[in-house]
PDB file of C-alpha atoms in Angstrom:
ATOM      1  CA  MET A 532       0.199  16.797  -0.908  1.00  0.00           C
ATOM      2  CA  LYS A 533      -1.561  13.456  -1.050  1.00  0.00           C
ATOM      3  CA  LYS A 534      -2.717  11.861   2.168  1.00  0.00           C
ATOM      4  CA  VAL A 535      -2.872   8.240   3.305  1.00  0.00           C
ATOM      5  CA  ILE A 536      -5.284   7.162   6.001  1.00  0.00           C
ATOM      6  CA  VAL A 537      -4.761   3.864   7.819  1.00  0.00           C
ATOM      7  CA  ALA A 538      -8.183   3.183   9.277  1.00  0.00           C
ATOM      8  CA  ASP A 539      -8.205  -0.563   9.966  1.00  0.00           C
ATOM      9  CA  GLN A 540      -5.042  -2.662   9.784  1.00  0.00           C
ATOM     10  CA  ALA A 541      -7.163  -5.792  10.390  1.00  0.00           C
ATOM     11  CA  ALA A 542      -8.394  -5.657   6.772  1.00  0.00           C
ATOM     12  CA  CYS A 543      -4.881  -6.487   5.563  1.00  0.00           C
ATOM     13  CA  VAL A 544      -4.285 -10.232   5.155  1.00  0.00           C
ATOM     14  CA  ASN A 545      -0.519  -9.857   4.650  1.00  0.00           C
ATOM     15  CA  CYS A 546      -0.566 -11.285   1.107  1.00  0.00           C
ATOM     16  CA  LEU A 547       2.070  -8.699   0.033  1.00  0.00           C
ATOM     17  CA  THR A 548       0.506  -8.318  -3.422  1.00  0.00           C
ATOM     18  CA  CYS A 549       0.606  -4.538  -2.914  1.00  0.00           C
ATOM     19  CA  GLU A 550       4.385  -4.701  -2.397  1.00  0.00           C
ATOM     20  CA  LEU A 551       4.860  -6.699  -5.594  1.00  0.00           C
ATOM     21  CA  ALA A 552       2.638  -4.340  -7.617  1.00  0.00           C
ATOM     22  CA  CYS A 553       4.578  -1.340  -6.327  1.00  0.00           C
ATOM     23  CA  SER A 554       8.004  -2.749  -7.135  1.00  0.00           C
ATOM     24  CA  THR A 555       6.802  -3.884 -10.553  1.00  0.00           C
ATOM     25  CA  ALA A 556       5.393  -0.427 -11.311  1.00  0.00           C
ATOM     26  CA  PHE A 557       8.563   1.426 -10.358  1.00  0.00           C
ATOM     27  CA  TYR A 558      11.392  -1.065 -10.892  1.00  0.00           C
ATOM     28  CA  LYS A 559       9.842  -3.529 -13.366  1.00  0.00           C
ATOM     29  CA  GLU A 560      10.563  -6.389 -10.954  1.00  0.00           C
ATOM     30  CA  PRO A 561       8.142  -8.096  -8.521  1.00  0.00           C
ATOM     31  CA  VAL A 562      10.530  -7.918  -5.543  1.00  0.00           C
ATOM     32  CA  SER A 563       9.140  -6.910  -2.131  1.00  0.00           C
ATOM     33  CA  GLU A 564      12.443  -5.404  -1.017  1.00  0.00           C
ATOM     34  CA  LEU A 565      12.178  -2.773  -3.793  1.00  0.00           C
ATOM     35  CA  SER A 566       8.640  -1.718  -2.882  1.00  0.00           C
ATOM     36  CA  CYS A 567       7.706   1.717  -1.524  1.00  0.00           C
ATOM     37  CA  VAL A 568       4.863   0.020   0.385  1.00  0.00           C
ATOM     38  CA  LYS A 569       6.037  -2.116   3.311  1.00  0.00           C
ATOM     39  CA  ILE A 570       3.864  -4.466   5.342  1.00  0.00           C
ATOM     40  CA  THR A 571       5.659  -5.281   8.583  1.00  0.00           C
ATOM     41  CA  THR A 572       4.799  -7.004  11.848  1.00  0.00           C
ATOM     42  CA  LYS A 573       4.912  -5.225  15.200  1.00  0.00           C
ATOM     43  CA  ASP A 574       6.215  -6.891  18.358  1.00  0.00           C
ATOM     44  CA  ASP A 575       2.652  -7.738  19.388  1.00  0.00           C
ATOM     45  CA  GLY A 576       2.055  -9.578  16.083  1.00  0.00           C
ATOM     46  CA  SER A 577      -0.218  -6.959  14.532  1.00  0.00           C
ATOM     47  CA  LEU A 578       0.519  -5.585  11.083  1.00  0.00           C
ATOM     48  CA  LYS A 579       1.970  -2.160  10.409  1.00  0.00           C
ATOM     49  CA  THR A 580       1.789  -0.587   6.953  1.00  0.00           C
ATOM     50  CA  LEU A 581       4.438   1.857   5.816  1.00  0.00           C
ATOM     51  CA  VAL A 582       3.375   3.805   2.768  1.00  0.00           C
ATOM     52  CA  CYS A 583       4.471   5.377  -0.397  1.00  0.00           C
ATOM     53  CA  VAL A 584       4.164   7.930  -3.173  1.00  0.00           C
ATOM     54  CA  GLN A 585       0.435   7.398  -3.770  1.00  0.00           C
ATOM     55  CA  CYS A 586       0.432   5.983  -7.317  1.00  0.00           C
ATOM     56  CA  GLY A 587      -2.471   3.628  -6.528  1.00  0.00           C
ATOM     57  CA  LYS A 588      -1.001   0.476  -8.125  1.00  0.00           C
ATOM     58  CA  CYS A 589      -1.348  -1.353  -4.800  1.00  0.00           C
ATOM     59  CA  ALA A 590      -5.040  -0.444  -4.527  1.00  0.00           C
ATOM     60  CA  LYS A 591      -5.746  -2.008  -7.912  1.00  0.00           C
ATOM     61  CA  VAL A 592      -4.357  -5.403  -6.845  1.00  0.00           C
ATOM     62  CA  CYS A 593      -5.513  -5.610  -3.206  1.00  0.00           C
ATOM     63  CA  GLU A 594      -8.072  -8.451  -3.246  1.00  0.00           C
ATOM     64  CA  ALA A 595      -8.893  -8.005   0.456  1.00  0.00           C
ATOM     65  CA  GLY A 596     -10.018  -4.420  -0.122  1.00  0.00           C
ATOM     66  CA  ALA A 597      -7.617  -3.159   2.529  1.00  0.00           C
ATOM     67  CA  ILE A 598      -6.290  -0.495   0.149  1.00  0.00           C
ATOM     68  CA  THR A 599      -8.529   1.770  -1.898  1.00  0.00           C
ATOM     69  CA  LYS A 600      -7.929   4.830  -4.034  1.00  0.00           C
ATOM     70  CA  ASN A 601     -10.368   7.672  -3.493  1.00  0.00           C
ATOM     71  CA  ALA A 602     -11.417   8.855  -6.959  1.00  0.00           C
ATOM     72  CA  LYS A 603     -13.526  11.690  -5.504  1.00  0.00           C
ATOM     73  CA  VAL A 604     -10.588  13.417  -3.861  1.00  0.00           C
ATOM     74  CA  ARG A 605      -8.766  15.683  -6.298  1.00  0.00           C
ATOM     75  CA  THR A 606      -5.401  14.202  -5.323  1.00  0.00           C
ATOM     76  CA  GLY A 607      -6.601  10.609  -5.818  1.00  0.00           C
ATOM     77  CA  ALA A 608      -5.441   9.728  -2.310  1.00  0.00           C
ATOM     78  CA  VAL A 609      -4.783   6.074  -1.513  1.00  0.00           C
ATOM     79  CA  PHE A 610      -6.412   4.788   1.662  1.00  0.00           C
ATOM     80  CA  LEU A 611      -5.144   1.783   3.595  1.00  0.00           C
ATOM     81  CA  LEU A 612      -8.228   0.564   5.422  1.00  0.00           C
TER      82      LEU A 612
END
């Protein structure tokens, strides 16, 4: 089983590029509503990240570096920093 670690939500700038990459990878459409990755806002205004099946497409497009894929881990786990 692949693991996701959310270490620092502050690194996310809420650009939603990860959502678009995910929906494009799985549904061939850049539509946030189709994404397995969801970036939402809590009542206090902070961001909450709901995650996915660990394909790593979101990590490749995250310009802020908030999402990385760990190549050293045998599972290739995706980390949301």
